[in-house]
mmCIF file of C-alpha atoms and ligand atoms in Angstrom:
data_model
loop_
_atom_site.group_PDB
_atom_site.id
_atom_site.type_symbol
_atom_site.label_atom_id
_atom_site.label_comp_id
_atom_site.label_asym_id
_atom_site.label_seq_id
_atom_site.Cartn_x
_atom_site.Cartn_y
_atom_site.Cartn_z
ATOM 1 C CA MET A 1 -6.088 3.925 26.303
ATOM 2 C CA SER A 2 -9.408 2.367 26.016
ATOM 3 C CA ASN A 3 -10.482 -1.408 26.311
ATOM 4 C CA THR A 4 -11.383 -1.388 22.639
ATOM 5 C CA VAL A 5 -7.657 -0.554 21.645
ATOM 6 C CA PHE A 6 -6.729 -3.539 23.573
ATOM 7 C CA GLN A 7 -9.563 -5.444 21.914
ATOM 8 C CA LEU A 8 -8.597 -4.693 18.182
ATOM 9 C CA MET A 9 -5.004 -5.026 18.992
ATOM 10 C CA GLN A 10 -5.478 -8.817 20.295
ATOM 11 C CA GLU A 11 -7.997 -9.144 17.534
ATOM 12 C CA LEU A 12 -5.364 -8.194 15.013
ATOM 13 C CA GLU A 13 -2.743 -9.411 17.064
ATOM 14 C CA HIS A 14 -0.289 -6.844 17.455
ATOM 15 C CA GLU A 15 2.750 -6.486 19.221
ATOM 16 C CA GLN A 16 2.823 -2.575 20.021
ATOM 17 C CA VAL A 17 1.327 0.713 19.708
ATOM 18 C CA VAL A 18 3.011 3.753 20.324
ATOM 19 C CA ILE A 19 0.739 6.769 21.013
ATOM 20 C CA CYS A 20 3.193 10.102 20.459
ATOM 21 C CA ASN A 21 2.156 13.578 21.540
ATOM 22 C CA ASP A 22 4.142 16.924 21.248
ATOM 23 C CA PRO A 23 1.779 20.102 21.624
ATOM 24 C CA HIS A 24 4.797 22.428 20.670
ATOM 25 C CA SER A 25 5.114 21.192 17.178
ATOM 26 C CA LYS A 26 1.419 19.993 16.946
ATOM 27 C CA LEU A 27 2.025 16.673 16.483
ATOM 28 C CA LYS A 28 0.057 13.965 17.183
ATOM 29 C CA ALA A 29 1.046 10.558 15.832
ATOM 30 C CA ILE A 30 0.601 6.713 16.341
ATOM 31 C CA ILE A 31 3.004 3.985 15.309
ATOM 32 C CA ALA A 32 1.775 0.171 15.067
ATOM 33 C CA ILE A 33 4.028 -2.674 15.191
ATOM 34 C CA HIS A 34 2.163 -5.823 14.296
ATOM 35 C CA ASN A 35 4.593 -8.579 13.955
ATOM 36 C CA THR A 36 8.454 -8.388 14.240
ATOM 37 C CA THR A 37 8.862 -12.453 14.010
ATOM 38 C CA LEU A 38 10.904 -11.737 10.431
ATOM 39 C CA GLY A 39 12.580 -8.178 11.084
ATOM 40 C CA PRO A 40 12.550 -5.078 12.140
ATOM 41 C CA ALA A 41 8.797 -3.335 11.018
ATOM 42 C CA LEU A 42 9.203 -1.546 7.950
ATOM 43 C CA GLY A 43 6.148 0.685 7.225
ATOM 44 C CA GLY A 44 5.376 4.127 5.834
ATOM 45 C CA THR A 45 4.008 7.095 7.704
ATOM 46 C CA ARG A 46 0.624 8.525 6.698
ATOM 47 C CA MET A 47 -0.558 12.166 7.079
ATOM 48 C CA TRP A 48 -4.123 12.370 7.481
ATOM 49 C CA ASN A 49 -6.920 14.767 8.514
ATOM 50 C CA TYR A 50 -8.881 11.789 10.238
ATOM 51 C CA VAL A 51 -12.383 12.494 11.397
ATOM 52 C CA SER A 52 -11.661 10.884 14.677
ATOM 53 C CA ASP A 53 -8.463 9.608 16.542
ATOM 54 C CA ASP A 54 -9.999 6.274 16.724
ATOM 55 C CA ASP A 55 -10.462 6.553 13.048
ATOM 56 C CA ALA A 56 -6.624 6.874 12.899
ATOM 57 C CA MET A 57 -6.341 4.167 15.168
ATOM 58 C CA ILE A 58 -8.301 1.918 13.121
ATOM 59 C CA ASP A 59 -6.047 2.616 9.811
ATOM 60 C CA ALA A 60 -2.822 2.353 11.786
ATOM 61 C CA LEU A 61 -3.886 -1.498 12.735
ATOM 62 C CA ARG A 62 -4.983 -1.889 9.853
ATOM 63 C CA LEU A 63 -2.193 -0.854 7.764
ATOM 64 C CA SER A 64 0.850 -2.062 10.253
ATOM 65 C CA ARG A 65 -0.838 -5.637 9.557
ATOM 66 C CA GLY A 66 -0.887 -5.461 5.957
ATOM 67 C CA MET A 67 2.403 -4.591 5.875
ATOM 68 C CA THR A 68 3.446 -7.946 7.865
ATOM 69 C CA TYR A 69 2.065 -10.029 5.225
ATOM 70 C CA LYS A 70 3.386 -7.763 2.414
ATOM 71 C CA ALA A 71 6.765 -8.176 3.629
ATOM 72 C CA ALA A 72 6.393 -11.801 4.255
ATOM 73 C CA ILE A 73 4.797 -12.706 0.802
ATOM 74 C CA SER A 74 7.509 -10.735 -0.849
ATOM 75 C CA GLY A 75 10.714 -12.788 0.923
ATOM 76 C CA LEU A 76 11.955 -9.755 2.782
ATOM 77 C CA ASN A 77 13.273 -10.068 5.955
ATOM 78 C CA LEU A 78 11.102 -7.319 7.668
ATOM 79 C CA GLY A 79 7.912 -7.255 10.316
ATOM 80 C CA GLY A 80 5.164 -5.276 9.269
ATOM 81 C CA GLY A 81 4.323 -1.395 11.251
ATOM 82 C CA LYS A 82 3.023 1.761 9.978
ATOM 83 C CA ALA A 83 2.424 5.300 11.100
ATOM 84 C CA VAL A 84 0.026 7.963 11.011
ATOM 85 C CA ILE A 85 -0.023 11.242 11.915
ATOM 86 C CA ILE A 86 -3.387 13.078 12.515
ATOM 87 C CA GLY A 87 -3.366 16.327 10.944
ATOM 88 C CA ASP A 88 -4.111 18.324 8.177
ATOM 89 C CA PRO A 89 -1.001 17.894 5.640
ATOM 90 C CA SER A 90 -0.310 21.638 5.057
ATOM 91 C CA LEU A 91 0.370 21.987 8.983
ATOM 92 C CA LYS A 92 3.700 19.932 8.357
ATOM 93 C CA SER A 93 6.862 21.606 9.679
ATOM 94 C CA GLU A 94 10.772 20.730 10.091
ATOM 95 C CA ALA A 95 9.715 20.777 14.044
ATOM 96 C CA LEU A 96 6.681 18.108 13.645
ATOM 97 C CA TRP A 97 8.921 15.850 11.414
ATOM 98 C CA ARG A 98 11.980 16.002 13.746
ATOM 99 C CA ARG A 99 10.073 15.688 17.053
ATOM 100 C CA TYR A 100 8.538 12.372 14.869
ATOM 101 C CA GLY A 101 12.251 11.206 14.238
ATOM 102 C CA LYS A 102 12.525 11.309 17.666
ATOM 103 C CA PHE A 103 9.860 9.243 18.817
ATOM 104 C CA VAL A 104 10.851 6.582 15.839
ATOM 105 C CA ASN A 105 14.605 6.798 17.213
ATOM 106 C CA SER A 106 12.981 5.810 20.633
ATOM 107 C CA LEU A 107 12.041 2.740 19.413
ATOM 108 C CA ASN A 108 15.744 1.913 18.664
ATOM 109 C CA GLY A 109 15.158 0.338 15.110
ATOM 110 C CA LYS A 110 12.144 -2.304 16.038
ATOM 111 C CA TYR A 111 10.211 0.171 13.671
ATOM 112 C CA ILE A 112 11.726 1.852 10.675
ATOM 113 C CA THR A 113 9.563 4.422 8.525
ATOM 114 C CA ALA A 114 9.497 5.641 4.866
ATOM 115 C CA GLU A 115 6.927 7.756 2.781
ATOM 116 C CA ASP A 116 3.209 6.770 2.764
ATOM 117 C CA VAL A 117 0.175 8.639 1.648
ATOM 118 C CA ASN A 118 0.698 12.922 2.012
ATOM 119 C CA THR A 119 4.440 12.460 3.363
ATOM 120 C CA SER A 120 7.494 12.768 0.764
ATOM 121 C CA ALA A 121 11.194 12.484 0.411
ATOM 122 C CA THR A 122 11.715 15.907 1.933
ATOM 123 C CA ASP A 123 9.717 15.156 5.084
ATOM 124 C CA MET A 124 12.182 11.878 5.340
ATOM 125 C CA GLU A 125 15.160 13.933 5.409
ATOM 126 C CA PHE A 126 13.713 16.061 8.362
ATOM 127 C CA ILE A 127 13.388 12.246 10.059
ATOM 128 C CA HIS A 128 16.449 11.526 9.519
ATOM 129 C CA LEU A 129 18.192 14.519 11.312
ATOM 130 C CA GLU A 130 16.879 12.429 14.362
ATOM 131 C CA THR A 131 17.025 8.938 13.600
ATOM 132 C CA LYS A 132 19.173 6.642 11.020
ATOM 133 C CA HIS A 133 16.052 4.628 11.028
ATOM 134 C CA VAL A 134 14.122 5.934 7.913
ATOM 135 C CA THR A 135 14.103 4.923 4.458
ATOM 136 C CA GLY A 136 12.970 6.420 1.211
ATOM 137 C CA ILE A 137 15.336 9.940 1.568
ATOM 138 C CA PRO A 138 16.572 11.946 -1.428
ATOM 139 C CA GLU A 139 18.942 10.335 -3.737
ATOM 140 C CA TYR A 140 21.753 13.182 -3.262
ATOM 141 C CA MET A 141 21.457 11.979 0.680
ATOM 142 C CA GLY A 142 22.211 8.481 -0.599
ATOM 143 C CA GLY A 143 19.071 7.231 -0.354
ATOM 144 C CA SER A 144 16.567 5.660 -3.064
ATOM 145 C CA GLY A 145 14.260 8.463 -3.323
ATOM 146 C CA ASP A 146 10.428 8.220 -3.537
ATOM 147 C CA PRO A 147 9.361 4.605 -3.657
ATOM 148 C CA SER A 148 5.910 5.579 -5.317
ATOM 149 C CA PRO A 149 7.746 4.536 -9.508
ATOM 150 C CA PHE A 150 8.164 1.107 -8.103
ATOM 151 C CA THR A 151 4.978 0.359 -6.224
ATOM 152 C CA ALA A 152 3.609 1.727 -9.482
ATOM 153 C CA TYR A 153 5.967 -0.532 -11.774
ATOM 154 C CA GLY A 154 4.782 -3.520 -9.383
ATOM 155 C CA VAL A 155 1.170 -2.979 -9.981
ATOM 156 C CA PHE A 156 1.462 -2.561 -13.626
ATOM 157 C CA VAL A 157 3.256 -5.862 -13.694
ATOM 158 C CA GLY A 158 0.893 -7.490 -11.475
ATOM 159 C CA MET A 159 -1.904 -6.328 -13.846
ATOM 160 C CA LYS A 160 -0.120 -7.882 -16.699
ATOM 161 C CA ALA A 161 -0.446 -11.241 -14.848
ATOM 162 C CA CYS A 162 -4.235 -10.715 -14.427
ATOM 163 C CA ALA A 163 -4.576 -10.078 -18.185
ATOM 164 C CA HIS A 164 -2.653 -13.155 -18.740
ATOM 165 C CA LYS A 165 -5.191 -15.400 -16.697
ATOM 166 C CA HIS A 166 -8.093 -13.595 -17.542
ATOM 167 C CA TRP A 167 -7.493 -12.996 -21.251
ATOM 168 C CA GLY A 168 -4.445 -15.745 -21.816
ATOM 169 C CA ASN A 169 -2.284 -12.932 -23.080
ATOM 170 C CA ASP A 170 -0.389 -9.665 -20.556
ATOM 171 C CA SER A 171 -1.576 -6.969 -23.532
ATOM 172 C CA LEU A 172 -3.233 -3.945 -22.008
ATOM 173 C CA GLU A 173 -3.554 -2.784 -25.309
ATOM 174 C CA ASN A 174 -6.946 -1.166 -26.028
ATOM 175 C CA LYS A 175 -8.095 -2.430 -22.600
ATOM 176 C CA ASN A 176 -10.429 0.282 -20.197
ATOM 177 C CA VAL A 177 -8.258 0.916 -17.261
ATOM 178 C CA LEU A 178 -9.433 3.233 -14.859
ATOM 179 C CA VAL A 179 -6.958 4.594 -12.160
ATOM 180 C CA GLN A 180 -8.822 5.646 -8.832
ATOM 181 C CA GLY A 181 -6.141 8.578 -7.491
ATOM 182 C CA VAL A 182 -3.696 9.652 -9.235
ATOM 183 C CA GLY A 183 -1.259 10.741 -6.517
ATOM 184 C CA HIS A 184 2.398 9.679 -6.335
ATOM 185 C CA VAL A 185 1.580 5.790 -7.184
ATOM 186 C CA GLY A 186 -1.346 6.536 -9.644
ATOM 187 C CA GLN A 187 0.644 9.180 -11.899
ATOM 188 C CA TYR A 188 3.452 6.558 -12.840
ATOM 189 C CA LEU A 189 0.816 3.774 -13.252
ATOM 190 C CA VAL A 190 -1.090 6.095 -15.798
ATOM 191 C CA GLY A 191 2.456 6.476 -17.404
ATOM 192 C CA HIS A 192 3.110 2.800 -17.780
ATOM 193 C CA LEU A 193 -0.458 1.919 -18.803
ATOM 194 C CA VAL A 194 -0.741 4.771 -21.787
ATOM 195 C CA GLU A 195 2.720 3.114 -22.937
ATOM 196 C CA ALA A 196 1.318 -0.092 -22.878
ATOM 197 C CA GLY A 197 -1.477 1.039 -25.258
ATOM 198 C CA ALA A 198 -4.479 0.861 -22.807
ATOM 199 C CA ASN A 199 -7.315 3.262 -22.945
ATOM 200 C CA VAL A 200 -7.048 5.510 -19.403
ATOM 201 C CA PHE A 201 -9.472 6.794 -17.584
ATOM 202 C CA ILE A 202 -8.890 8.477 -14.460
ATOM 203 C CA THR A 203 -10.828 10.146 -11.500
ATOM 204 C CA ASP A 204 -9.400 12.088 -8.040
ATOM 205 C CA ILE A 205 -10.627 14.439 -5.931
ATOM 206 C CA ASN A 206 -7.810 16.826 -6.380
ATOM 207 C CA GLU A 207 -8.319 19.520 -9.346
ATOM 208 C CA ALA A 208 -4.349 20.282 -9.210
ATOM 209 C CA LYS A 209 -3.245 16.279 -9.841
ATOM 210 C CA ILE A 210 -6.383 16.212 -12.579
ATOM 211 C CA LYS A 211 -4.941 19.069 -14.379
ATOM 212 C CA GLU A 212 -1.400 17.903 -13.969
ATOM 213 C CA THR A 213 -2.700 13.938 -15.069
ATOM 214 C CA VAL A 214 -4.663 15.059 -18.093
ATOM 215 C CA ASN A 215 -2.249 17.791 -19.407
ATOM 216 C CA LYS A 216 0.610 15.124 -19.430
ATOM 217 C CA HIS A 217 -0.911 12.153 -20.789
ATOM 218 C CA GLN A 218 -3.782 10.830 -23.138
ATOM 219 C CA VAL A 219 -6.166 10.239 -20.769
ATOM 220 C CA THR A 220 -10.170 10.671 -20.129
ATOM 221 C CA TYR A 221 -11.057 12.053 -16.676
ATOM 222 C CA VAL A 222 -14.242 10.879 -15.466
ATOM 223 C CA ALA A 223 -16.132 12.276 -11.983
ATOM 224 C CA PRO A 224 -15.536 10.011 -8.905
ATOM 225 C CA ASP A 225 -19.584 9.602 -8.882
ATOM 226 C CA LYS A 226 -19.953 8.672 -12.913
ATOM 227 C CA MET A 227 -16.686 5.971 -12.581
ATOM 228 C CA PHE A 228 -18.418 3.067 -12.393
ATOM 229 C CA ASP A 229 -20.897 3.595 -15.256
ATOM 230 C CA LEU A 230 -17.973 3.082 -17.111
ATOM 231 C CA LYS A 231 -17.527 -0.382 -19.195
ATOM 232 C CA LEU A 232 -14.185 -1.175 -17.618
ATOM 233 C CA ASP A 233 -11.835 -3.985 -18.208
ATOM 234 C CA VAL A 234 -9.629 -3.015 -15.022
ATOM 235 C CA TYR A 235 -10.316 -0.947 -12.287
ATOM 236 C CA ALA A 236 -7.024 -0.215 -10.478
ATOM 237 C CA PRO A 237 -7.788 1.673 -6.778
ATOM 238 C CA CYS A 238 -5.105 3.566 -6.010
ATOM 239 C CA ALA A 239 -6.339 6.175 -3.364
ATOM 240 C CA LEU A 240 -7.358 5.152 -0.149
ATOM 241 C CA GLY A 241 -8.674 1.847 1.329
ATOM 242 C CA ALA A 242 -12.247 0.371 1.667
ATOM 243 C CA THR A 243 -12.908 1.058 -1.802
ATOM 244 C CA ILE A 244 -14.558 -2.509 -2.572
ATOM 245 C CA ASN A 245 -17.442 -2.584 -0.266
ATOM 246 C CA ASP A 246 -21.268 -2.696 -0.116
ATOM 247 C CA ASP A 247 -22.027 0.208 -1.905
ATOM 248 C CA THR A 248 -19.618 -0.033 -4.960
ATOM 249 C CA LEU A 249 -19.627 -4.135 -4.883
ATOM 250 C CA PRO A 250 -22.965 -4.196 -6.946
ATOM 251 C CA LYS A 251 -21.544 -1.391 -8.959
ATOM 252 C CA LEU A 252 -18.340 -2.967 -10.016
ATOM 253 C CA ASN A 253 -18.510 -4.069 -13.662
ATOM 254 C CA CYS A 254 -14.956 -5.003 -14.722
ATOM 255 C CA PRO A 255 -13.435 -8.404 -14.761
ATOM 256 C CA ILE A 256 -10.393 -7.327 -13.061
ATOM 257 C CA ILE A 257 -8.976 -5.350 -10.112
ATOM 258 C CA ALA A 258 -5.180 -4.729 -9.899
ATOM 259 C CA GLY A 259 -4.440 -1.454 -8.045
ATOM 260 C CA ALA A 260 -2.161 -0.051 -5.398
ATOM 261 C CA ALA A 261 -4.221 1.229 -2.629
ATOM 262 C CA ASN A 262 -3.819 -0.541 0.765
ATOM 263 C CA ASN A 263 -6.842 -2.253 2.310
ATOM 264 C CA GLN A 264 -8.841 -2.436 -0.602
ATOM 265 C CA LEU A 265 -11.680 -5.067 0.384
ATOM 266 C CA ALA A 266 -13.784 -3.435 3.507
ATOM 267 C CA VAL A 267 -14.614 -6.554 4.937
ATOM 268 C CA GLU A 268 -11.930 -8.882 3.744
ATOM 269 C CA LYS A 269 -13.944 -12.327 3.851
ATOM 270 C CA ILE A 270 -17.036 -11.154 2.683
ATOM 271 C CA HIS A 271 -16.234 -8.804 0.054
ATOM 272 C CA GLY A 272 -13.114 -11.226 -1.171
ATOM 273 C CA GLN A 273 -15.633 -13.909 -1.551
ATOM 274 C CA GLN A 274 -18.212 -11.496 -3.345
ATOM 275 C CA LEU A 275 -16.245 -10.698 -6.153
ATOM 276 C CA ILE A 276 -15.315 -14.473 -6.705
ATOM 277 C CA ASP A 277 -19.184 -15.139 -6.965
ATOM 278 C CA LYS A 278 -19.244 -11.856 -9.372
ATOM 279 C CA GLY A 279 -16.593 -13.628 -11.510
ATOM 280 C CA ILE A 280 -14.204 -10.778 -10.790
ATOM 281 C CA LEU A 281 -10.479 -11.322 -10.640
ATOM 282 C CA TYR A 282 -8.778 -9.684 -7.429
ATOM 283 C CA ALA A 283 -5.005 -9.288 -7.114
ATOM 284 C CA PRO A 284 -4.240 -8.832 -3.260
ATOM 285 C CA ASP A 285 -3.371 -5.372 -2.630
ATOM 286 C CA PHE A 286 -0.638 -6.283 -0.426
ATOM 287 C CA LEU A 287 0.841 -8.482 -3.191
ATOM 288 C CA ILE A 288 0.414 -6.387 -5.914
ATOM 289 C CA ASN A 289 1.686 -3.037 -4.365
ATOM 290 C CA ALA A 290 4.752 -4.594 -2.640
ATOM 291 C CA GLY A 291 7.096 -2.827 -5.130
ATOM 292 C CA GLY A 292 7.501 0.213 -3.301
ATOM 293 C CA LEU A 293 8.368 -1.657 0.190
ATOM 294 C CA VAL A 294 11.108 -3.762 -1.731
ATOM 295 C CA ASN A 295 12.958 -0.672 -3.184
ATOM 296 C CA VAL A 296 13.031 0.572 0.500
ATOM 297 C CA ALA A 297 14.101 -2.457 1.959
ATOM 298 C CA ALA A 298 16.789 -2.680 -0.236
ATOM 299 C CA GLU A 299 17.818 1.062 0.875
ATOM 300 C CA ALA A 300 17.370 -0.150 4.516
ATOM 301 C CA GLY A 301 19.512 -3.538 3.961
ATOM 302 C CA GLY A 302 22.421 -1.304 2.377
ATOM 303 C CA ALA A 303 23.934 -1.904 -1.015
ATOM 304 C CA TYR A 304 21.492 -0.642 -2.935
ATOM 305 C CA ASN A 305 21.108 -1.214 -6.243
ATOM 306 C CA ARG A 306 18.190 -0.319 -8.896
ATOM 307 C CA GLU A 307 18.272 -3.050 -11.398
ATOM 308 C CA LYS A 308 18.338 -5.694 -8.661
ATOM 309 C CA VAL A 309 15.357 -4.310 -7.111
ATOM 310 C CA THR A 310 13.490 -3.695 -10.451
ATOM 311 C CA LYS A 311 13.889 -7.704 -11.111
ATOM 312 C CA ASP A 312 12.702 -8.460 -7.630
ATOM 313 C CA VAL A 313 9.753 -6.133 -8.432
ATOM 314 C CA GLU A 314 8.961 -8.266 -11.174
ATOM 315 C CA LYS A 315 8.581 -11.033 -9.451
ATOM 316 C CA ILE A 316 5.283 -9.737 -8.414
ATOM 317 C CA TYR A 317 4.247 -11.106 -11.640
ATOM 318 C CA ASN A 318 4.194 -15.217 -10.874
ATOM 319 C CA ARG A 319 3.538 -14.429 -7.363
ATOM 320 C CA ILE A 320 0.243 -13.329 -8.413
ATOM 321 C CA LEU A 321 -0.634 -16.401 -10.773
ATOM 322 C CA ALA A 322 0.140 -18.719 -8.305
ATOM 323 C CA ILE A 323 -2.008 -16.673 -6.041
ATOM 324 C CA PHE A 324 -4.782 -17.369 -8.413
ATOM 325 C CA SER A 325 -4.087 -21.250 -8.961
ATOM 326 C CA MET A 326 -4.328 -21.645 -5.087
ATOM 327 C CA SER A 327 -7.488 -19.683 -5.091
ATOM 328 C CA GLU A 328 -8.827 -21.751 -7.641
ATOM 329 C CA ASP A 329 -7.389 -25.416 -6.659
ATOM 330 C CA GLU A 330 -8.495 -24.422 -2.698
ATOM 331 C CA LYS A 331 -11.565 -22.661 -3.266
ATOM 332 C CA ILE A 332 -10.585 -20.129 -1.453
ATOM 333 C CA THR A 333 -10.474 -16.272 -2.142
ATOM 334 C CA THR A 334 -7.296 -14.578 -3.701
ATOM 335 C CA GLN A 335 -6.733 -12.727 -0.446
ATOM 336 C CA GLU A 336 -6.991 -15.398 2.016
ATOM 337 C CA ALA A 337 -4.423 -17.669 -0.662
ATOM 338 C CA ALA A 338 -1.631 -14.760 -0.136
ATOM 339 C CA MET A 339 -2.545 -14.422 3.543
ATOM 340 C CA ARG A 340 -2.171 -18.115 3.834
ATOM 341 C CA ILE A 341 1.497 -17.893 2.184
ATOM 342 C CA ALA A 342 2.606 -14.816 3.838
ATOM 343 C CA GLN A 343 1.707 -16.827 7.414
ATOM 344 C CA LYS A 344 3.185 -19.951 6.631
ATOM 345 C CA ARG A 345 6.582 -17.932 5.705
ATOM 346 C CA ILE A 346 6.309 -16.312 9.046
ATOM 347 C CA ASP A 347 5.348 -19.685 11.153
ATOM 348 C CA ASP A 348 8.566 -21.173 9.343
ATOM 349 C CA VAL A 349 10.924 -18.914 10.339
ATOM 350 C CA ALA A 350 9.626 -18.506 13.512
ATOM 351 C CA HIS A 351 10.525 -21.967 13.608
ATOM 352 C CA VAL A 352 13.555 -21.808 12.537
ATOM 353 C CA LYS A 353 14.274 -19.091 15.024
ATOM 354 C CA SER A 354 13.287 -20.972 17.921
ATOM 355 C CA ARG A 355 16.062 -23.502 17.213
ATOM 356 C CA LEU A 356 19.737 -23.253 17.674
HETATM 357 P P1 LIG B 1 -1.186 10.142 -2.515
HETATM 358 O O1 LIG B 1 -1.818 10.882 -1.683
HETATM 359 O O2 LIG B 1 0.210 10.534 -3.591
HETATM 360 O O3 LIG B 1 -2.293 9.370 -3.766
HETATM 361 C C1 LIG B 1 -3.427 9.494 -3.366
HETATM 362 C C2 LIG B 1 -4.453 10.095 -4.943
HETATM 363 O O4 LIG B 1 -5.551 9.954 -4.345
HETATM 364 C C3 LIG B 1 -4.560 11.816 -4.428
HETATM 365 O O5 LIG B 1 -4.275 12.108 -5.359
HETATM 366 C C4 LIG B 1 -5.534 11.854 -3.579
HETATM 367 O O6 LIG B 1 -6.432 13.439 -4.295
HETATM 368 C C5 LIG B 1 -6.549 10.757 -4.356
HETATM 369 N N1 LIG B 1 -7.903 10.715 -3.626
HETATM 370 C C6 LIG B 1 -8.090 10.949 -2.355
HETATM 371 N N2 LIG B 1 -9.409 10.524 -2.133
HETATM 372 C C7 LIG B 1 -10.061 10.200 -3.276
HETATM 373 C C8 LIG B 1 -11.445 9.632 -3.858
HETATM 374 N N3 LIG B 1 -12.182 9.638 -2.782
HETATM 375 N N4 LIG B 1 -11.381 9.394 -5.010
HETATM 376 C C9 LIG B 1 -10.821 9.500 -6.181
HETATM 377 N N5 LIG B 1 -9.075 10.036 -5.634
HETATM 378 C C10 LIG B 1 -9.189 10.668 -4.436
HETATM 379 O O7 LIG B 1 -0.751 8.717 -2.077
HETATM 380 P P2 LIG B 1 -0.181 7.397 -3.040
HETATM 381 O O8 LIG B 1 1.378 7.402 -2.478
HETATM 382 O O9 LIG B 1 -0.196 7.653 -4.535
HETATM 383 O O10 LIG B 1 -0.923 6.056 -2.471
HETATM 384 C C11 LIG B 1 -1.679 5.783 -2.929
HETATM 385 C C12 LIG B 1 -2.488 4.150 -2.220
HETATM 386 O O11 LIG B 1 -1.608 3.360 -2.800
HETATM 387 C C13 LIG B 1 -2.331 4.598 -1.104
HETATM 388 O O12 LIG B 1 -3.550 3.759 -0.371
HETATM 389 C C14 LIG B 1 -1.097 3.851 -0.475
HETATM 390 O O13 LIG B 1 -1.447 3.330 1.231
HETATM 391 C C15 LIG B 1 -1.024 2.886 -1.478
HETATM 392 N N6 LIG B 1 0.220 2.502 -1.510
HETATM 393 C C16 LIG B 1 1.582 3.498 -1.569
HETATM 394 C C17 LIG B 1 2.591 3.395 -1.995
HETATM 395 C C18 LIG B 1 3.675 3.987 -2.341
HETATM 396 O O14 LIG B 1 4.660 3.913 -2.799
HETATM 397 N N7 LIG B 1 3.661 5.224 -2.331
HETATM 398 C C19 LIG B 1 3.168 1.856 -1.450
HETATM 399 C C20 LIG B 1 2.165 1.120 -1.282
HETATM 400 C C21 LIG B 1 0.528 1.124 -1.147
#
């Protein structure tokens, strides 16, 4: 392991990183455990054809850190972890998932996995053959299934909170909303937005997903390189991270950013501040996209109740308004405000746990 990994772990304050290798099943995975103060580290497994192993490591480290703050701000007794599998998702196999399941099992519950980009409830079913430390397993197996509908619902509720803050009411009717990425989460978000009467624009790089969404909903497709030409009310990043960066910021032409993607700000402090300078209201990603985590956390805790989960996801609305107030009062970015609240809860619980 290179110094760079240790440097990154120290900088981002990670507890543990596990590198998994199994040439037989072609499994190359990284499990990153950021912080387990609040409980076991729960976070999904992403499968992606990374350009380099370094990119995969950085992704795993950044994503797992986000999970710590997501669980903390959502009031969950869970730590932050995330795993990435390096490879083309078309190479998925039973052997790969089961071997990966054994690696997860070797951590004895310190890390609990779930779905993420390019992984499904069916994949979780294979993992479940080798470990009980997996959530988001299909409903016919007693699980809660794909968490994406809850993530999308949380984003929708959070977007309404943004609307309330900016326009003085929750309505998204006739608002121009761009959903970037109509995958698992994006497609459900589009459904909510269309039902709410928004003018929905979609963009994606996957032809099949574009076709499916355009056929199913009253939406307008826009090519990825044309999306910032639109006059938007809301930009909803629902693809990959770092879409708010030096290149896109000057082109962003909307009062609100509210979407599901993790790590939307390429550089948290710099780009978070530049959004404020441009008068753009930014809903911190790890807060607005916590619906899926709330759902799998309920599954992991047993006694799963869908209605209770829905109510818990709706708490995102008030949490976002509280973050906006704190950001204004303390003159800090919304991301910083959310991180301070999350970190305070972690510190408070650490203090409580340190006493008899
Ligand atoms: P997904 O893989 O199902 O969907 C992502 C979509 O984005 C795909 O349709 C893909 O083709 C598209 N895409 C990729 N690159 C693009 C680009 N450059 N321009 C436009 N479209 C592009 O993933 P998902 O589960 O829907 O998750 C979406 C995002 O939300 C991810 O960042 C994920 O980490 C985050 N997230 C997901 C959940 C969940 O419950 N699934 C929970 C929290 C956060």
